[in-house]
mmCIF file of C-alpha atoms in Angstrom:
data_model
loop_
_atom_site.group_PDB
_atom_site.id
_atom_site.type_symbol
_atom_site.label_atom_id
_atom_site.label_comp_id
_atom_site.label_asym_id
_atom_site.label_seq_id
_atom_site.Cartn_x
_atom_site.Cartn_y
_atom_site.Cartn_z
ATOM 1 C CA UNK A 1 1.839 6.803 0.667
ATOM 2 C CA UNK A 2 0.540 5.082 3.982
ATOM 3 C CA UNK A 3 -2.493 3.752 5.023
ATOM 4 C CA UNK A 4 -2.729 2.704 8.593
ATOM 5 C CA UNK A 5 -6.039 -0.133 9.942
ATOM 6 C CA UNK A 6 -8.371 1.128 12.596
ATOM 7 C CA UNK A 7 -6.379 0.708 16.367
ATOM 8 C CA UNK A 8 -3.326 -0.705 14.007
ATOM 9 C CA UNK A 9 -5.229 -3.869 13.826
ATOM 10 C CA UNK A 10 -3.385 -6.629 12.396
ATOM 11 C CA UNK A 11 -6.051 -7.304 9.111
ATOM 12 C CA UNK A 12 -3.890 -6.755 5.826
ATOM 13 C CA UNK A 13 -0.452 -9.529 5.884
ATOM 14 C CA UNK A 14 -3.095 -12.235 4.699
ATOM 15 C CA UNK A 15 -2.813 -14.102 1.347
ATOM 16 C CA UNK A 16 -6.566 -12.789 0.483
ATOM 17 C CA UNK A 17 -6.154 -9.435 1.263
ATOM 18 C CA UNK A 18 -2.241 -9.177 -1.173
ATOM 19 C CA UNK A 19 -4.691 -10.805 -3.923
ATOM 20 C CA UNK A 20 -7.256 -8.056 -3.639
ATOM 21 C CA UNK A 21 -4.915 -5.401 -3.359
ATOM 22 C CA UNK A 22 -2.777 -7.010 -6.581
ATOM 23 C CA UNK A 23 -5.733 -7.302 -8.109
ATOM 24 C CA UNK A 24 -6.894 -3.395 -7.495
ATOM 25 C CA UNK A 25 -3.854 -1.768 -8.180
ATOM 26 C CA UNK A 26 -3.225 -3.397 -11.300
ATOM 27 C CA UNK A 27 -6.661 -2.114 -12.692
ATOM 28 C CA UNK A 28 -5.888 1.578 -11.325
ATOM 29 C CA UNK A 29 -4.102 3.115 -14.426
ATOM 30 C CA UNK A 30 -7.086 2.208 -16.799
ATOM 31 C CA UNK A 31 -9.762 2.971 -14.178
ATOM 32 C CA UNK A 32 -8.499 5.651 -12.270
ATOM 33 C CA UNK A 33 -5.245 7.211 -14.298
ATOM 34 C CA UNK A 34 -2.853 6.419 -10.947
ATOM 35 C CA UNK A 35 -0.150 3.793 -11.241
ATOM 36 C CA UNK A 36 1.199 1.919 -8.421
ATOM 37 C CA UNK A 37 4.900 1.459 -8.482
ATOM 38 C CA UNK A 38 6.622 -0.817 -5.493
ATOM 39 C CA UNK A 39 4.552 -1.143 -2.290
ATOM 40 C CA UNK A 40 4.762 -3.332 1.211
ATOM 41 C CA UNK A 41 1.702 -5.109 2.599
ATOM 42 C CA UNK A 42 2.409 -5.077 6.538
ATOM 43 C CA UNK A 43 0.291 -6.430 9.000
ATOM 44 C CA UNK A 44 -1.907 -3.381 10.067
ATOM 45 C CA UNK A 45 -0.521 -1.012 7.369
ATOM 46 C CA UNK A 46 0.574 0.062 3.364
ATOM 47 C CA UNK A 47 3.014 1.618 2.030
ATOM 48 C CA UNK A 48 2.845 2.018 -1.522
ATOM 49 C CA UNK A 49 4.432 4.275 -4.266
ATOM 50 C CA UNK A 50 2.381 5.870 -6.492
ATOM 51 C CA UNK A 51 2.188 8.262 -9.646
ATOM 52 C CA UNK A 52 -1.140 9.777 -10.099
ATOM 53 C CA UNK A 53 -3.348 12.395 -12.669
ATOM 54 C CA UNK A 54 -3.541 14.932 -10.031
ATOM 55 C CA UNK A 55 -4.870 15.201 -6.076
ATOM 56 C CA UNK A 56 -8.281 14.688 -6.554
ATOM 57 C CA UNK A 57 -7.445 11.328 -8.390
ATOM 58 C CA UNK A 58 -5.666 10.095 -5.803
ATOM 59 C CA UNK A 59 -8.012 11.046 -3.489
ATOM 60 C CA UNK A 60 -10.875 8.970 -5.024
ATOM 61 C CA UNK A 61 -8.002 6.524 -5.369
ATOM 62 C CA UNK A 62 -7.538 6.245 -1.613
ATOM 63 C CA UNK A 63 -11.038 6.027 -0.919
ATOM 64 C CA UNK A 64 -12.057 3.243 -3.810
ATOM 65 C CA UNK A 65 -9.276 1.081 -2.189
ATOM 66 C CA UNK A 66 -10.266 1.302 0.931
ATOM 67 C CA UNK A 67 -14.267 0.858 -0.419
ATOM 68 C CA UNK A 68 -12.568 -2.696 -2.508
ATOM 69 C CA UNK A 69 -10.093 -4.273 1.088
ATOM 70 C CA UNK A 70 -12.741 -3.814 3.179
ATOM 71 C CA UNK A 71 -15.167 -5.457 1.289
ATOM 72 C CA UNK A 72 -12.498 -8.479 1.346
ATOM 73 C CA UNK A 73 -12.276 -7.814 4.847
ATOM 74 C CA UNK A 74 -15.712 -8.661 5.517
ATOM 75 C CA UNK A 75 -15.861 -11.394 3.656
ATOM 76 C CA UNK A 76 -13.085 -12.692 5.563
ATOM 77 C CA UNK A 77 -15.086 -12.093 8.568
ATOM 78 C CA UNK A 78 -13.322 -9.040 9.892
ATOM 79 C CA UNK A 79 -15.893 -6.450 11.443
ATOM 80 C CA UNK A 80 -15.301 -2.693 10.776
ATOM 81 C CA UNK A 81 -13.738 -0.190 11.002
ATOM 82 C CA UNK A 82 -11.443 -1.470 9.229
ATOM 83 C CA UNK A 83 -9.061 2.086 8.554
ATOM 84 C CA UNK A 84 -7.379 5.212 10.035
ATOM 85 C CA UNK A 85 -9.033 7.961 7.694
ATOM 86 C CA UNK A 86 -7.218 9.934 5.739
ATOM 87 C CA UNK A 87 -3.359 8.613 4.748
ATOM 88 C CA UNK A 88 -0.203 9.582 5.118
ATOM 89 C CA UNK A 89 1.243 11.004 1.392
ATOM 90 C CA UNK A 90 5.210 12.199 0.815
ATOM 91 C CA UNK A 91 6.055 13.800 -2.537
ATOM 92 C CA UNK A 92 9.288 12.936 -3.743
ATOM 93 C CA UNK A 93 11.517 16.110 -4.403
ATOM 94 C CA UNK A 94 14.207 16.036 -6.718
ATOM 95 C CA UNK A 95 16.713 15.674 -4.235
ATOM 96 C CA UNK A 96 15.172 12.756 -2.856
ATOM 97 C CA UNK A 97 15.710 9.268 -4.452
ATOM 98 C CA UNK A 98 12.871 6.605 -5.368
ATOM 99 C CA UNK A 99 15.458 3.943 -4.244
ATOM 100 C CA UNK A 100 16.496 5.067 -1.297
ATOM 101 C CA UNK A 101 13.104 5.782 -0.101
ATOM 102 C CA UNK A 102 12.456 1.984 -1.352
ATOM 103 C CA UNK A 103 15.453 0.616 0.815
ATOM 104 C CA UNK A 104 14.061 2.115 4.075
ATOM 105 C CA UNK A 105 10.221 0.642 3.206
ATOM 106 C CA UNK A 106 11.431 -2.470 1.915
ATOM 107 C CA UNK A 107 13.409 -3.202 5.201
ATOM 108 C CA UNK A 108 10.037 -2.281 7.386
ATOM 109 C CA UNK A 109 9.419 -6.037 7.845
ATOM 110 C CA UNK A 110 13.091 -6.507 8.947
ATOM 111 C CA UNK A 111 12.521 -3.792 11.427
ATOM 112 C CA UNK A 112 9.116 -4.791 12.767
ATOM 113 C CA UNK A 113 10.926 -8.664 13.394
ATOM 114 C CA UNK A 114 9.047 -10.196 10.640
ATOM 115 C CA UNK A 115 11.428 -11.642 8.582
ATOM 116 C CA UNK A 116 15.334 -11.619 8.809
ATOM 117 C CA UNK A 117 15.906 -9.997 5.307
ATOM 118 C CA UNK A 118 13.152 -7.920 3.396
ATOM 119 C CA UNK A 119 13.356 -10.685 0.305
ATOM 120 C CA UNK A 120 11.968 -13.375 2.536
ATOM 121 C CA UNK A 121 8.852 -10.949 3.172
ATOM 122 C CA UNK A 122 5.580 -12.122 0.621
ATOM 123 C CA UNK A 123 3.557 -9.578 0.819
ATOM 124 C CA UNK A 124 5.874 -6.979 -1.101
ATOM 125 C CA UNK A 125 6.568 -6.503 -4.588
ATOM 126 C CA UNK A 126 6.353 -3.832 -8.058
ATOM 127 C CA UNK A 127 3.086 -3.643 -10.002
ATOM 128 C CA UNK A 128 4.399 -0.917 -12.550
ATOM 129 C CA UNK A 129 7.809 0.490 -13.151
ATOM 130 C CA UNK A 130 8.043 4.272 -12.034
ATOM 131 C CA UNK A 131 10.569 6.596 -13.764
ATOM 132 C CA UNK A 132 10.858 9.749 -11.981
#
């Protein structure tokens, strides 16, 4: 999935907002049956991959994380609008491969001239392990 700021407005490569967004997707299985598997925080966008209990799940998903960074946005003293509505979702098919969907997120940093290899990049990582 994708989920693009308001104007691409650099708000979400900021210590603060990885914490919040750490600290809400590690909560989602329990309170809102979706798992997040590996994701990259760029500046004025997420990627993330996740495994869900159906559509409308991940749909309330969307819009509770949205409801919980902007709230840290705010407090950081970024006005709204803070997002692009909607997002941008891709099913995996069973021709396609988890990693090498991974590879070409992981190296967005790389290709955006953030950092020189996508290990050196902090706001990236794995929250839960997703078999598919």
């Amino acid at each position: 999935m994708t989920f693009c700021t308001q104007d691409r407005r650099r708000l979400l490569a900021f210590e603060d907002v990885h914490a919040a967004w750490l600290s809400f997707a590690s909560l989602s299985p329990e309170r809102a049956q979706v798992w997040v598997g590996r994701y990259v925080l760029m500046p004025d966008h997420l990627h993330d991959f996740v495994s869900a209990e159906g559509s409308t799940a991940l749909q309330r998903w969307v819009a509770s994380l949205k409801r919980h960074l902007t709230w840290t946005l705010k407090v950081l003293g970024h006005p709204g609008p803070h997002w692009q509505q909607g997002f941008f979702d891709h099913l995996l098919r069973s021709s396609e491969s988890y990693g090498e969907k991974w590879v070409y997120v992981q190296q967005n940093p790389v290709r955006a001239g953030l950092v020189k290899a996508p290990e050196d990049w902090p706001f990236a990582g794995e929250i839960e392990r997703l078999d598919f």
